[in-house]
Short mmCIF file of C-alpha atoms and ligand atoms in Angstrom, two decimals:
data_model
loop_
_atom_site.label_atom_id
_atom_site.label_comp_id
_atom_site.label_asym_id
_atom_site.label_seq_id
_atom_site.Cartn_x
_atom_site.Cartn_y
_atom_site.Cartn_z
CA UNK A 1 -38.89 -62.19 65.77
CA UNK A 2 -35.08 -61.65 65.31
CA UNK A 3 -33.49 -60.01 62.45
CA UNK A 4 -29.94 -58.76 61.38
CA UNK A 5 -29.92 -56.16 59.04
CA UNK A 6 -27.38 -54.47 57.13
CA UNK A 7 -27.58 -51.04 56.27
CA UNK A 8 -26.03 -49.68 53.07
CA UNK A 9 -26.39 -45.51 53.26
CA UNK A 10 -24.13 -44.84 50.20
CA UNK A 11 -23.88 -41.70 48.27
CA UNK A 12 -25.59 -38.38 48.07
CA UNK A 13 -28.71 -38.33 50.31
CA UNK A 14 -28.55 -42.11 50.98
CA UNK A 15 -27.18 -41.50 54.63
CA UNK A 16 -30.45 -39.53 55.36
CA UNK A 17 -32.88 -41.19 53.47
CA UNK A 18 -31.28 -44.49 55.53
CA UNK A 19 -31.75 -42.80 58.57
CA UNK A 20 -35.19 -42.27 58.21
CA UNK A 21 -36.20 -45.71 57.44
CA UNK A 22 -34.12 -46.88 60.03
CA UNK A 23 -36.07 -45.38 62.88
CA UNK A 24 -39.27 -46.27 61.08
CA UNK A 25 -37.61 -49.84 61.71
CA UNK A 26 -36.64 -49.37 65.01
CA UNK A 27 -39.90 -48.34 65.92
CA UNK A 28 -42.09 -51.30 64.24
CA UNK A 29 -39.89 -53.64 66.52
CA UNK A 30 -40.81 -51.53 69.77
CA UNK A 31 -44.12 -51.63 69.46
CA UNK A 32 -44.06 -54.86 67.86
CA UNK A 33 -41.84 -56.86 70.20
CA UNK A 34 -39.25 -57.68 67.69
CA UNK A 35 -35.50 -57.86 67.90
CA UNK A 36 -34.05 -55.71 64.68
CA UNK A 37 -30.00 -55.23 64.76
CA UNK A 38 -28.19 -53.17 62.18
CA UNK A 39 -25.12 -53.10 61.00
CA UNK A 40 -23.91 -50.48 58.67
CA UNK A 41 -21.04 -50.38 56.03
CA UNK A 42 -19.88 -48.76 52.61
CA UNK A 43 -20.88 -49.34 49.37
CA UNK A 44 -20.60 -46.90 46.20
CA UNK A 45 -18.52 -43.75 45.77
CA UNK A 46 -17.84 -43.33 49.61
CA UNK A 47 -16.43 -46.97 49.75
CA UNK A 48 -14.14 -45.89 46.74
CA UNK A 49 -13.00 -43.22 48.78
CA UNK A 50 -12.40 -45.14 51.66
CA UNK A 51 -10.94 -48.24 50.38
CA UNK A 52 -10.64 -47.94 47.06
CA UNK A 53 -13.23 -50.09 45.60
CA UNK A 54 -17.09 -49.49 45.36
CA UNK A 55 -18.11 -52.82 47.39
CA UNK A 56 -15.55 -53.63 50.14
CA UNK A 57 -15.15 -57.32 51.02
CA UNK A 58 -16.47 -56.15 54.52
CA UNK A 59 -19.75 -55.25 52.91
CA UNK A 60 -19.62 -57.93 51.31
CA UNK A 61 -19.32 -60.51 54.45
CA UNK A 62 -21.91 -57.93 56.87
CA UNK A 63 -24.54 -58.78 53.30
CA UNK A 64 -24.19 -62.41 53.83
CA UNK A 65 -24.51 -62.31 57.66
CA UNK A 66 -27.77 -59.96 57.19
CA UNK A 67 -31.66 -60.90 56.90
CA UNK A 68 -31.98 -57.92 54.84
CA UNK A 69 -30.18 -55.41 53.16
CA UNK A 70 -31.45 -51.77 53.30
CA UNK A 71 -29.26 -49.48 50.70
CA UNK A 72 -29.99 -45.81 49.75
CA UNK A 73 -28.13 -45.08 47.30
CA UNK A 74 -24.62 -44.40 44.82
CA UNK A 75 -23.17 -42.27 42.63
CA UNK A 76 -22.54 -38.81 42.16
CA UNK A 77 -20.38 -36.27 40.00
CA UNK A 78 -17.54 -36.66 41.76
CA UNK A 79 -16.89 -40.34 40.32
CA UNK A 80 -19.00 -39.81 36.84
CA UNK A 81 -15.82 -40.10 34.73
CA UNK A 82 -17.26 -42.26 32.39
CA UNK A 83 -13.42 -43.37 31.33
CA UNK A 84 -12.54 -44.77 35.32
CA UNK A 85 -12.07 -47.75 35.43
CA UNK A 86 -14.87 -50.35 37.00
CA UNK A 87 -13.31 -50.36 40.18
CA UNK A 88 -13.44 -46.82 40.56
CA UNK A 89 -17.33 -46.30 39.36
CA UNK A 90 -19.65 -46.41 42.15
CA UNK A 91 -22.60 -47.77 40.09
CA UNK A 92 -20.58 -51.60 39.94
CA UNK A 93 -20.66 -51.69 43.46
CA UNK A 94 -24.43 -51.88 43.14
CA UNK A 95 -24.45 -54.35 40.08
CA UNK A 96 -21.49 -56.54 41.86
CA UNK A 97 -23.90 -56.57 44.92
CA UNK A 98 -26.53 -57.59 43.00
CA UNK A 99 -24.77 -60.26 40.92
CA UNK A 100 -22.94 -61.94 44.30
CA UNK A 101 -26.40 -62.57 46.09
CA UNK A 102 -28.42 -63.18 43.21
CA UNK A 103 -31.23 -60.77 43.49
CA UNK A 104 -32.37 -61.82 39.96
CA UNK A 105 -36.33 -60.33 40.36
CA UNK A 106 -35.71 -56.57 41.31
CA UNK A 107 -40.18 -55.27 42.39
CA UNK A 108 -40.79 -51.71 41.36
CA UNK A 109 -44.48 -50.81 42.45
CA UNK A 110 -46.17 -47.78 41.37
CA UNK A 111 -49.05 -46.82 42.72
CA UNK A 112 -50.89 -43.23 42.36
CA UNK A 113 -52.02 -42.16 45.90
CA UNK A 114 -55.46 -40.03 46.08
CA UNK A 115 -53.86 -37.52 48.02
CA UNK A 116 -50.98 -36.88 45.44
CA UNK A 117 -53.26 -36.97 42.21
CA UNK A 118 -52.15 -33.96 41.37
CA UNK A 119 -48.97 -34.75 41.99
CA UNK A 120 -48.22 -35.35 38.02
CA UNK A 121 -47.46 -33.25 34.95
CA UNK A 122 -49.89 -35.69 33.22
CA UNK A 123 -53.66 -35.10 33.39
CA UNK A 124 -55.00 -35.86 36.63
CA UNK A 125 -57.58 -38.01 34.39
CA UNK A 126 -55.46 -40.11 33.34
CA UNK A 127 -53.33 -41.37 36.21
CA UNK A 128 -56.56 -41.97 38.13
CA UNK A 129 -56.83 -45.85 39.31
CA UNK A 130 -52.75 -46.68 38.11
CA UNK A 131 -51.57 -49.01 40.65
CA UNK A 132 -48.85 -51.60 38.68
CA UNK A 133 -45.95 -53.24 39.57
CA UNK A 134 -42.61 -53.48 37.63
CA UNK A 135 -40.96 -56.65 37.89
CA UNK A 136 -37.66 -56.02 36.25
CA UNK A 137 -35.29 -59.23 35.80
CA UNK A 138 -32.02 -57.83 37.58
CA UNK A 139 -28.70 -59.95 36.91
CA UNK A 140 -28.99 -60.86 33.39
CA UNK A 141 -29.58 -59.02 29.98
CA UNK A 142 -27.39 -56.17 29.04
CA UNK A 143 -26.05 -55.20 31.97
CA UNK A 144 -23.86 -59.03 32.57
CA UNK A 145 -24.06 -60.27 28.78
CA UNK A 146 -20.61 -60.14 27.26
CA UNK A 147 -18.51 -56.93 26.97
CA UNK A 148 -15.39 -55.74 24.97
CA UNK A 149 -13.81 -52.74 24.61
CA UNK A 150 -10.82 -52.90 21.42
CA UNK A 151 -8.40 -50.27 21.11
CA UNK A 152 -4.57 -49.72 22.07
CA UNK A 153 -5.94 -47.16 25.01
CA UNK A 154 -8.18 -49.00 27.29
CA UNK A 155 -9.46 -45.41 28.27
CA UNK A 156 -10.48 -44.79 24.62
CA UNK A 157 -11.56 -48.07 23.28
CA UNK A 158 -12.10 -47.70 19.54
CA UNK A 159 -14.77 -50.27 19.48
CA UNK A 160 -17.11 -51.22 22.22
CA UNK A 161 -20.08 -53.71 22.58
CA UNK A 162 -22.51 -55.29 24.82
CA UNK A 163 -24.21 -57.96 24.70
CA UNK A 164 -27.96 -58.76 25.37
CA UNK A 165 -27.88 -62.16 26.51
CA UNK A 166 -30.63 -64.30 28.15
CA UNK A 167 -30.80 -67.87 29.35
CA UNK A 168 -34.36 -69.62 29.33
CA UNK A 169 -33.78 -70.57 33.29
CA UNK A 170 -33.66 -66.60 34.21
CA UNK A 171 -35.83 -65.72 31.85
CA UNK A 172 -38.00 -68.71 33.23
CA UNK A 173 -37.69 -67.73 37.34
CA UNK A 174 -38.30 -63.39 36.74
CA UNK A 175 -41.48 -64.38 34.77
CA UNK A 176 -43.00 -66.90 37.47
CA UNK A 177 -42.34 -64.08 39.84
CA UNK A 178 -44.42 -61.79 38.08
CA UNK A 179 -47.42 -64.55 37.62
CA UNK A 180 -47.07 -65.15 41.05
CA UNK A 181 -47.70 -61.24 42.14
CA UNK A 182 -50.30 -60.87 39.68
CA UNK A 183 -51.90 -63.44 41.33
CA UNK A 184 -52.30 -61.52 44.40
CA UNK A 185 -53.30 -57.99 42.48
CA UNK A 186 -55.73 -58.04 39.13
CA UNK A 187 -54.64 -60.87 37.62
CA UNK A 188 -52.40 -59.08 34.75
CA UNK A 189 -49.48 -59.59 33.04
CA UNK A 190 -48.02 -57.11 30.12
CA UNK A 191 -44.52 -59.08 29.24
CA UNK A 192 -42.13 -55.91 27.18
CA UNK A 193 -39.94 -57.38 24.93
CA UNK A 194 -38.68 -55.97 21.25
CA UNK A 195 -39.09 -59.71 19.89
CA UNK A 196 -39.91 -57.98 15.97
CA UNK A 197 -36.28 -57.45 15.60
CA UNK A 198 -33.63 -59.17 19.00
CA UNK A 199 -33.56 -63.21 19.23
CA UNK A 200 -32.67 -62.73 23.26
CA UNK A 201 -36.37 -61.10 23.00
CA UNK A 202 -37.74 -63.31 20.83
CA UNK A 203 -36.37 -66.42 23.24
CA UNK A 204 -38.00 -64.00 25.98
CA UNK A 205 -41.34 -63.96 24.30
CA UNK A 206 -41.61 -67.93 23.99
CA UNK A 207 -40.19 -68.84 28.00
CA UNK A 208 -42.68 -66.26 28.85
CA UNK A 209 -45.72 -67.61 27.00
CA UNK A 210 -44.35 -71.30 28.59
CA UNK A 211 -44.67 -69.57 32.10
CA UNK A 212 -48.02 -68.63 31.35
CA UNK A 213 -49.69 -71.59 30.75
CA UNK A 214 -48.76 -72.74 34.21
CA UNK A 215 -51.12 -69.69 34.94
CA UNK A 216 -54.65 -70.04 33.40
CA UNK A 217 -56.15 -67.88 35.75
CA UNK A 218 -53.57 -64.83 34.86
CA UNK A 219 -54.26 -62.69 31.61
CA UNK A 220 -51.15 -62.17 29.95
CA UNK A 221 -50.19 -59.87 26.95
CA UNK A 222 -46.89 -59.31 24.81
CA UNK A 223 -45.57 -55.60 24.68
CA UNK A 224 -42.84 -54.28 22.21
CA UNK A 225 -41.22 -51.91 24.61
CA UNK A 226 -41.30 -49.16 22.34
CA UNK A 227 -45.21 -49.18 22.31
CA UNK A 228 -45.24 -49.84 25.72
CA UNK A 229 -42.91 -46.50 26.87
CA UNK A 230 -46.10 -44.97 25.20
CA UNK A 231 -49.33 -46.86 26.55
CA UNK A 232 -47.31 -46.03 30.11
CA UNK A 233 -48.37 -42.69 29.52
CA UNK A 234 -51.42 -43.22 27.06
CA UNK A 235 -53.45 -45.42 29.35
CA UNK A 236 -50.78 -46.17 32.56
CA UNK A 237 -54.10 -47.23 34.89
CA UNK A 238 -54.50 -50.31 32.32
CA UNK A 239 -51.19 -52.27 33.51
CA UNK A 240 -51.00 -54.59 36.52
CA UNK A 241 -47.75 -56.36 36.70
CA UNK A 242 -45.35 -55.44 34.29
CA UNK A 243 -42.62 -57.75 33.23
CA UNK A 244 -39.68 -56.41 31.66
CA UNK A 245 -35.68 -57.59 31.02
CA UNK A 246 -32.72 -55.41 32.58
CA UNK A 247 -32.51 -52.46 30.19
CA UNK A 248 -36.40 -52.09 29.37
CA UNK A 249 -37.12 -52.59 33.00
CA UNK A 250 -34.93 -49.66 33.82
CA UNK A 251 -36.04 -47.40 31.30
CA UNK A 252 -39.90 -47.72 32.08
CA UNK A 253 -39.52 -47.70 35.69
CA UNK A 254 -38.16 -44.21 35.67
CA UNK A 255 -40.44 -43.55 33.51
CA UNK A 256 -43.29 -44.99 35.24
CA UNK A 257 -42.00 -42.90 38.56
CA UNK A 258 -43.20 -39.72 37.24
CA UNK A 259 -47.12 -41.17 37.43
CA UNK A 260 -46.39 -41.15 41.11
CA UNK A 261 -45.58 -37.72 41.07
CA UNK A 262 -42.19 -37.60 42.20
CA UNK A 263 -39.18 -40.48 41.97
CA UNK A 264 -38.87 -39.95 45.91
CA UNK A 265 -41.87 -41.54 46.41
CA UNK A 266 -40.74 -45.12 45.14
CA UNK A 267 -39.27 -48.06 46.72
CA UNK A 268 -38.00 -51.28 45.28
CA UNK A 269 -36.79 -54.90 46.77
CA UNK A 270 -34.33 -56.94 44.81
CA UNK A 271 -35.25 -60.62 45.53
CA UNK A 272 -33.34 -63.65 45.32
CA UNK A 273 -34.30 -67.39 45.21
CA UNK A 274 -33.74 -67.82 48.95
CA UNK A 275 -35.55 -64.85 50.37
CA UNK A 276 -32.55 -62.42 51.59
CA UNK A 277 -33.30 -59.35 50.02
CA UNK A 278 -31.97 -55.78 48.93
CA UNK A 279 -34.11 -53.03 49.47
CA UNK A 280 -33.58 -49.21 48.29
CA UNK A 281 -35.34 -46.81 47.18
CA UNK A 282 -35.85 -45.55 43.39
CA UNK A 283 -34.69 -42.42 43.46
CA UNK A 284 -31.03 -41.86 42.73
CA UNK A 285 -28.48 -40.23 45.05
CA UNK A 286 -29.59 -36.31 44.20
CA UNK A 287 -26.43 -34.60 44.83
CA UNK A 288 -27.65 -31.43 44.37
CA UNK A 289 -29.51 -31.54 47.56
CA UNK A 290 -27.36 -33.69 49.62
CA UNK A 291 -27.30 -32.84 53.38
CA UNK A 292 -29.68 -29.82 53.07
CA UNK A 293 -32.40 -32.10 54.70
CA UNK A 294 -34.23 -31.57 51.87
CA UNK A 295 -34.72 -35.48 50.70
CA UNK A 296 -37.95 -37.41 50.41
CA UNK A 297 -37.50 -40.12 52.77
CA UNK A 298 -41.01 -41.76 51.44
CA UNK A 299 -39.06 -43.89 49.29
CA UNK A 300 -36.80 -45.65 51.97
CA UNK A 301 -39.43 -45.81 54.48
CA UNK A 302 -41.51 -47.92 51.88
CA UNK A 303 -38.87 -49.85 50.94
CA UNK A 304 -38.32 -50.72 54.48
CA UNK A 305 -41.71 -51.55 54.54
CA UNK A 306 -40.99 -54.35 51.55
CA UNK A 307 -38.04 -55.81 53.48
CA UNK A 308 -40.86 -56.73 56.50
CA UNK A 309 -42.95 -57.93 54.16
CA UNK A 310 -40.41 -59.89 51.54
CA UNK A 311 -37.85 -60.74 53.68
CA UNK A 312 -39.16 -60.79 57.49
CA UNK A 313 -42.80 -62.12 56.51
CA UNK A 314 -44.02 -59.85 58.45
CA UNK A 315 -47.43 -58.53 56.26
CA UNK A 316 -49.11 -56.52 59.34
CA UNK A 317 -46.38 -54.32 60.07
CA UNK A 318 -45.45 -53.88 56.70
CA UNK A 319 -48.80 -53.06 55.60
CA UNK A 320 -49.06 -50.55 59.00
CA UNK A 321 -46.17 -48.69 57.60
CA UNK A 322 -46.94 -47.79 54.44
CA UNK A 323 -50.82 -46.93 55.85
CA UNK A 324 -48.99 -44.26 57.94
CA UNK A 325 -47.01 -43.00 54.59
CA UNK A 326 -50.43 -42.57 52.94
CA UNK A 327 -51.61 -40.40 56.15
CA UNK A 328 -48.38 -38.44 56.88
CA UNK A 329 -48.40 -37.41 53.66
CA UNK A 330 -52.21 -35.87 53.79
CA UNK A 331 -50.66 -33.51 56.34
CA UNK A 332 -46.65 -33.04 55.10
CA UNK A 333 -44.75 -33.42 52.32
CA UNK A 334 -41.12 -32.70 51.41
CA UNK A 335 -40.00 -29.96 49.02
CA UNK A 336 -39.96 -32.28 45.63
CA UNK A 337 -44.08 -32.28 46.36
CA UNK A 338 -44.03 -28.35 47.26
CA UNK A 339 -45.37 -27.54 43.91
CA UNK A 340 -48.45 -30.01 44.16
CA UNK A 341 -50.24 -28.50 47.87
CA UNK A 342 -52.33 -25.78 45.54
CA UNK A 343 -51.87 -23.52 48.86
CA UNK A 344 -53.69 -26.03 50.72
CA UNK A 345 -52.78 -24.16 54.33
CA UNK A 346 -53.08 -27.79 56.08
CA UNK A 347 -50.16 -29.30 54.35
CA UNK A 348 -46.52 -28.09 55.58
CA UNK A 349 -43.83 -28.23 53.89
CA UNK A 350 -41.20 -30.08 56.12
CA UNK A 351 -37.58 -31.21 55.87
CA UNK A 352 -36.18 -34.67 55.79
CA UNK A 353 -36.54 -34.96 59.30
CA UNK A 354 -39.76 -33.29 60.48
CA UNK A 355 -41.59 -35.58 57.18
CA UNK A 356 -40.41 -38.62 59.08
CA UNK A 357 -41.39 -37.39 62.86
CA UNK A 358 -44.85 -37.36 61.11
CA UNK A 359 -44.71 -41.00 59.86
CA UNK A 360 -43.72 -42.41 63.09
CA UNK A 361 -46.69 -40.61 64.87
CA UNK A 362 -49.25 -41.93 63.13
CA UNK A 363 -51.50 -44.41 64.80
CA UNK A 364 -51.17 -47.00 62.68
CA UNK A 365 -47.64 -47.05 63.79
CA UNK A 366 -48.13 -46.41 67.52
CA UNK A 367 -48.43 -48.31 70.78
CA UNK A 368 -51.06 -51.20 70.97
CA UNK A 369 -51.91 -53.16 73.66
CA UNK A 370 -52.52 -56.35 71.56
CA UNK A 371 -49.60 -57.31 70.24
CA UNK A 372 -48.44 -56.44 66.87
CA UNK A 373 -48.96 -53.19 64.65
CA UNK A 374 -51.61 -52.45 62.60
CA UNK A 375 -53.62 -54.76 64.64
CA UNK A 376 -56.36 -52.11 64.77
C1 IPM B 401 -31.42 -48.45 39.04
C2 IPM B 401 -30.20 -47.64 38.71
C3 IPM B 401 -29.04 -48.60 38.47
C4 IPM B 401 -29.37 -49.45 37.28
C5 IPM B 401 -27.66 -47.94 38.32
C6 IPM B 401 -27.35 -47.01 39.47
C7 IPM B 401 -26.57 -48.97 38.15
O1 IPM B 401 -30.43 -46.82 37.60
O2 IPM B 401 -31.38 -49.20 40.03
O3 IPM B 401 -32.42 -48.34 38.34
O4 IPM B 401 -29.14 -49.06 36.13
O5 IPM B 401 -29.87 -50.58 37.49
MN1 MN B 402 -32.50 -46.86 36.89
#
């Protein structure tokens, strides 16, 4: 098949951590037969410094041309002054790119691998068997309710508020995403809300229980979030799809990362209603360790691995990659998973680079005969 994709490397390690699943890419059409192109442009605090705002209009157009967007990621201290103005904050460039496409239903799977179970600061006990997905609505809530900021100095508002605000329809279209996924896992839903004191939450509450009835088949539960930043940790192997608005979903899926054993690990698609996609992983741009080859590029390459299957439809190859994550990774890991190798002399410690050569040799991700990958 034929696909255009754009690639978004951003900020911090995004370049690298692009780069990596980029080749992974590259090499899934080889041995597949398929025709990827890429086409690269600026988003986030290196677009600000090129052109003065954090999503360039020629971003912008590349997006709408593309199958797929692959980003890595924005930010860093060097526009963190939380007084700049929107334009000059790389973090809208991300929420404008979000809003303009309408990736509403934003996936965050988390999923403990045997070979990393020790991986966590939490008791290898308890993190045995956790395997959820966050769906976390993505252009509502918060983050795009209503906003003011009073005061003669618009760089020192006096007053400031946001709003949470939620229409039934997006409420509606997030939640039959998650019934839908839970449908193809164990059949779970845990729907966080704080309905005991917000009416957006309360509204959330009753579209959600609506949803549900359209899916007998699917167990579903109410959460208050508060309760439910605890059971994450409590009893985290008891979720399956986890259904949360803007600002919850946030929250728990960083805080869900750290069952994983490290934030590098994660990917994430942003979906909208027509299938294009945006794709990036968890983790943040970590400008501490910028260009030092020192990133994780697990999280990209599984993202990548979501834009063949979300967005391409392509299951086998998607599936093939993230089978040759869970190997590479019994045999190298990058410096965030140092700690976790307990001297185990068969696991290097590799750079950015080297932790990506040993992806793209694994057999699931080699030459076949047969056409396809994965088609062992
Ligand atoms: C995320 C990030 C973003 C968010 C920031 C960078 C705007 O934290 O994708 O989780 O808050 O949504
Ligand atoms: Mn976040």
């Amino acid at each position: 098949m034929k696909a255009h994709i754009a690639i978004l490397p951003g900020d911090g390690i995004g370049p690298e951590v692009t780069d990596a699943a980029r080749r992974v890419l590259e090499q899934v059409a080889t041995v597949a037969g398929h025709d990827f192109d890429f086409e690269t442009s600026a988003v986030g605090g290196e677009a600000i410094d090129r052109f003065d705002t954090p999503l360039p209009e020629a971003t912008v157009k590349s997006c709408t041309r593309a199958d797929a967007i692959l980003l890595g990621a924005v930010g860093g201290p060097r526009w963190s002054d939380p007084s700049a103005p929107e334009r000059r904050r790389p973090e809208a460039g991300l929420l404008e790119l979000r809003r303009t496409f309408g990736f509403f239903a934003n996936l965050r799977p988390v999923k403990v691998l045997p070979a990393l179970r020790d991986a966590t600061p939490l008791r290898p006990d308890r993190i045995d068997g956790v395997d959820l997905l966050i769906v976390r609505e993505l252009t509502g809530g918060l983050y795009f309710g209503p906003r003011r900021e009073e005061g003669e100095d618009p760089r020192q508002p006096k007053a400031a508020w946001d709003t949470m605000f939620y229409r039934e329809e997006e409420v509606e279209r997030v939640a039959r995403i998650a019934f839908e996924a839970a449908r193809g896992r164990r059949h779970k839903v845990a729907s966080i809300d704080k309905a005991n004191v917000l009416a957006s939450m309360r509204l959330w509450r009753r579209v959600v229980d609506r949803v549900a009835a359209d899916f007998p088949d699917v167990e579903h539960q109410h959460v208050l979030v508060d309760a439910a930043a605890m059971h994450l940790i409590t009893r985290p192997a008891d979720f399956d799809v986890v259904l949360a608005g803007n600002l919850f979903g946030d929250i728990l899926s960083d805080e869900a990362s750290v069952l994983a054993g490290s934030l590098g690990l994660l990917p994430s698609a942003s979906l909208s209603a027509t299938g294009k996609g945006l794709y990036e992983p968890v983790h943040g741009s970590a400008p501490d360790i910028a260009g030092q080859g020192a990133a994780n590029p697990v999280g990209a390459i599984l993202s990548a691995a979501m834009l063949l299957r979300h967005s391409l439809g392509l299951e086998q190859e998607a599936a093939a990659v993230e089978t040759a994550v869970e190997e590479a990774l019994g045999t190298a890991r990058t410096r965030d998973l140092a700690a976790v190798t307990n001297g185990d002399d068969r696991i290097r410690i590799v750079d950015t680079e080297a932790m990506t050569e040993e992806i793209l040799s694994q057999p699931s991700l080699g030459r076949r005969t047969t056409a396809g990958v994965g088609a062992v």
